[in-house]
Amino acid sequence: MVRTQWAGKDAQAPRGTYTWTLTATPADGVGATLTRSGDLKVIGTSTAWHDFDGADGIGDILDVASDGTAYIFPGKGDGGLGAKRLVGTDWPRASTLVPFGDMTGDGDGDGDNDVVGLDPEGRLLRYDGTGEGTLTGRTQIGAGWSGHTVS
């Protein structure tokens, strides 16, 4: 019997599901090689950068159309994108939007990626990630940012 244990010490794995494979070859060459695999779900950690659905550890794309409708295109992990999902409407047009890690930190302790936006009036806005492929409504976190670049 082989038992494994990992407490997550000295390593960082973004929240998500990982597939593992263990192969054991007999040292004396007698008998068949044994291979087993399975899935391991990591919880209680931060999501991968730009992973707005928070479930797969793969980055997603946030898109805001010219009419203020926002969508998330989930990354598929093979270089492609999945079908777009509506995130919200009435997002500020002509704004700079920058994906961040969890900006709420101990505020809600969710570990989900958030987005910061700078609208044309110089208001700094935060959209909290839900970890389910959506973002909450905006919260103003600053003013007087006209002439600045958020990146």
mmCIF file of C-alpha atoms in Angstrom, residues 62-137:
data_model
loop_
_atom_site.group_PDB
_atom_site.id
_atom_site.type_symbol
_atom_site.label_atom_id
_atom_site.label_comp_id
_atom_site.label_asym_id
_atom_site.label_seq_id
_atom_site.Cartn_x
_atom_site.Cartn_y
_atom_site.Cartn_z
ATOM 1 C CA LEU A 62 -12.686 39.676 -19.376
ATOM 2 C CA ASP A 63 -14.260 41.642 -22.237
ATOM 3 C CA VAL A 64 -16.323 44.820 -22.024
ATOM 4 C CA ALA A 65 -18.257 45.657 -25.195
ATOM 5 C CA SER A 66 -18.799 49.215 -26.389
ATOM 6 C CA ASP A 67 -22.362 49.170 -24.987
ATOM 7 C CA GLY A 68 -21.052 48.465 -21.443
ATOM 8 C CA THR A 69 -21.947 44.772 -21.426
ATOM 9 C CA ALA A 70 -19.223 42.668 -19.780
ATOM 10 C CA TYR A 71 -18.427 39.046 -20.589
ATOM 11 C CA ILE A 72 -15.989 36.403 -19.391
ATOM 12 C CA PHE A 73 -14.541 33.987 -21.927
ATOM 13 C CA PRO A 74 -13.340 30.976 -19.900
ATOM 14 C CA GLY A 75 -9.958 29.537 -20.791
ATOM 15 C CA LYS A 76 -10.108 25.887 -21.850
ATOM 16 C CA GLY A 77 -6.531 24.962 -20.963
ATOM 17 C CA ASP A 78 -5.659 24.059 -24.553
ATOM 18 C CA GLY A 79 -5.023 27.606 -25.785
ATOM 19 C CA GLY A 80 -8.665 28.116 -26.716
ATOM 20 C CA LEU A 81 -11.624 29.847 -25.130
ATOM 21 C CA GLY A 82 -15.048 28.574 -24.133
ATOM 22 C CA ALA A 83 -18.374 30.253 -24.820
ATOM 23 C CA LYS A 84 -18.753 33.753 -23.402
ATOM 24 C CA ARG A 85 -20.744 34.275 -20.206
ATOM 25 C CA LEU A 86 -22.515 37.486 -19.276
ATOM 26 C CA VAL A 87 -20.916 39.156 -16.257
ATOM 27 C CA GLY A 88 -22.915 42.358 -16.102
ATOM 28 C CA THR A 89 -24.238 45.411 -17.855
ATOM 29 C CA ASP A 90 -23.672 49.137 -17.481
ATOM 30 C CA TRP A 91 -19.922 48.813 -17.040
ATOM 31 C CA PRO A 92 -18.068 52.109 -17.527
ATOM 32 C CA ARG A 93 -17.190 52.662 -21.160
ATOM 33 C CA ALA A 94 -13.769 53.980 -22.142
ATOM 34 C CA SER A 95 -12.408 52.632 -18.860
ATOM 35 C CA THR A 96 -9.210 50.855 -18.044
ATOM 36 C CA LEU A 97 -9.907 47.477 -16.416
ATOM 37 C CA VAL A 98 -7.111 45.501 -14.771
ATOM 38 C CA PRO A 99 -7.481 41.988 -13.347
ATOM 39 C CA PHE A 100 -5.948 41.668 -9.890
ATOM 40 C CA GLY A 101 -5.635 38.910 -7.356
ATOM 41 C CA ASP A 102 -7.933 38.971 -4.340
ATOM 42 C CA MET A 103 -8.021 42.637 -3.312
ATOM 43 C CA THR A 104 -10.527 42.078 -0.526
ATOM 44 C CA GLY A 105 -8.043 39.975 1.437
ATOM 45 C CA ASP A 106 -9.301 39.523 4.962
ATOM 46 C CA GLY A 107 -12.392 41.589 4.138
ATOM 47 C CA ASP A 108 -14.232 38.521 2.897
ATOM 48 C CA GLY A 109 -11.360 36.032 2.725
ATOM 49 C CA ASP A 110 -12.695 34.466 -0.458
ATOM 50 C CA GLY A 111 -9.403 34.262 -2.385
ATOM 51 C CA ASP A 112 -11.201 35.042 -5.660
ATOM 52 C CA ASN A 113 -9.652 37.274 -8.330
ATOM 53 C CA ASP A 114 -11.026 40.806 -8.508
ATOM 54 C CA VAL A 115 -10.925 43.527 -11.184
ATOM 55 C CA VAL A 116 -9.996 47.186 -10.726
ATOM 56 C CA GLY A 117 -11.315 49.797 -13.122
ATOM 57 C CA LEU A 118 -10.539 53.438 -13.747
ATOM 58 C CA ASP A 119 -13.414 55.301 -15.361
ATOM 59 C CA PRO A 120 -13.123 58.489 -17.456
ATOM 60 C CA GLU A 121 -14.109 60.634 -14.443
ATOM 61 C CA GLY A 122 -11.076 59.387 -12.477
ATOM 62 C CA ARG A 123 -13.014 57.075 -10.150
ATOM 63 C CA LEU A 124 -11.180 53.920 -9.090
ATOM 64 C CA LEU A 125 -13.634 51.008 -9.012
ATOM 65 C CA ARG A 126 -13.367 47.445 -7.681
ATOM 66 C CA TYR A 127 -15.394 44.486 -8.969
ATOM 67 C CA ASP A 128 -15.155 41.495 -6.632
ATOM 68 C CA GLY A 129 -14.821 38.035 -8.156
ATOM 69 C CA THR A 130 -17.311 35.413 -7.011
ATOM 70 C CA GLY A 131 -15.256 32.361 -8.000
ATOM 71 C CA GLU A 132 -18.173 31.210 -10.161
ATOM 72 C CA GLY A 133 -17.475 33.080 -13.386
ATOM 73 C CA THR A 134 -19.152 36.333 -12.383
ATOM 74 C CA LEU A 135 -18.172 39.607 -10.751
ATOM 75 C CA THR A 136 -20.152 41.682 -8.284
ATOM 76 C CA GLY A 137 -21.326 45.232 -8.897
#
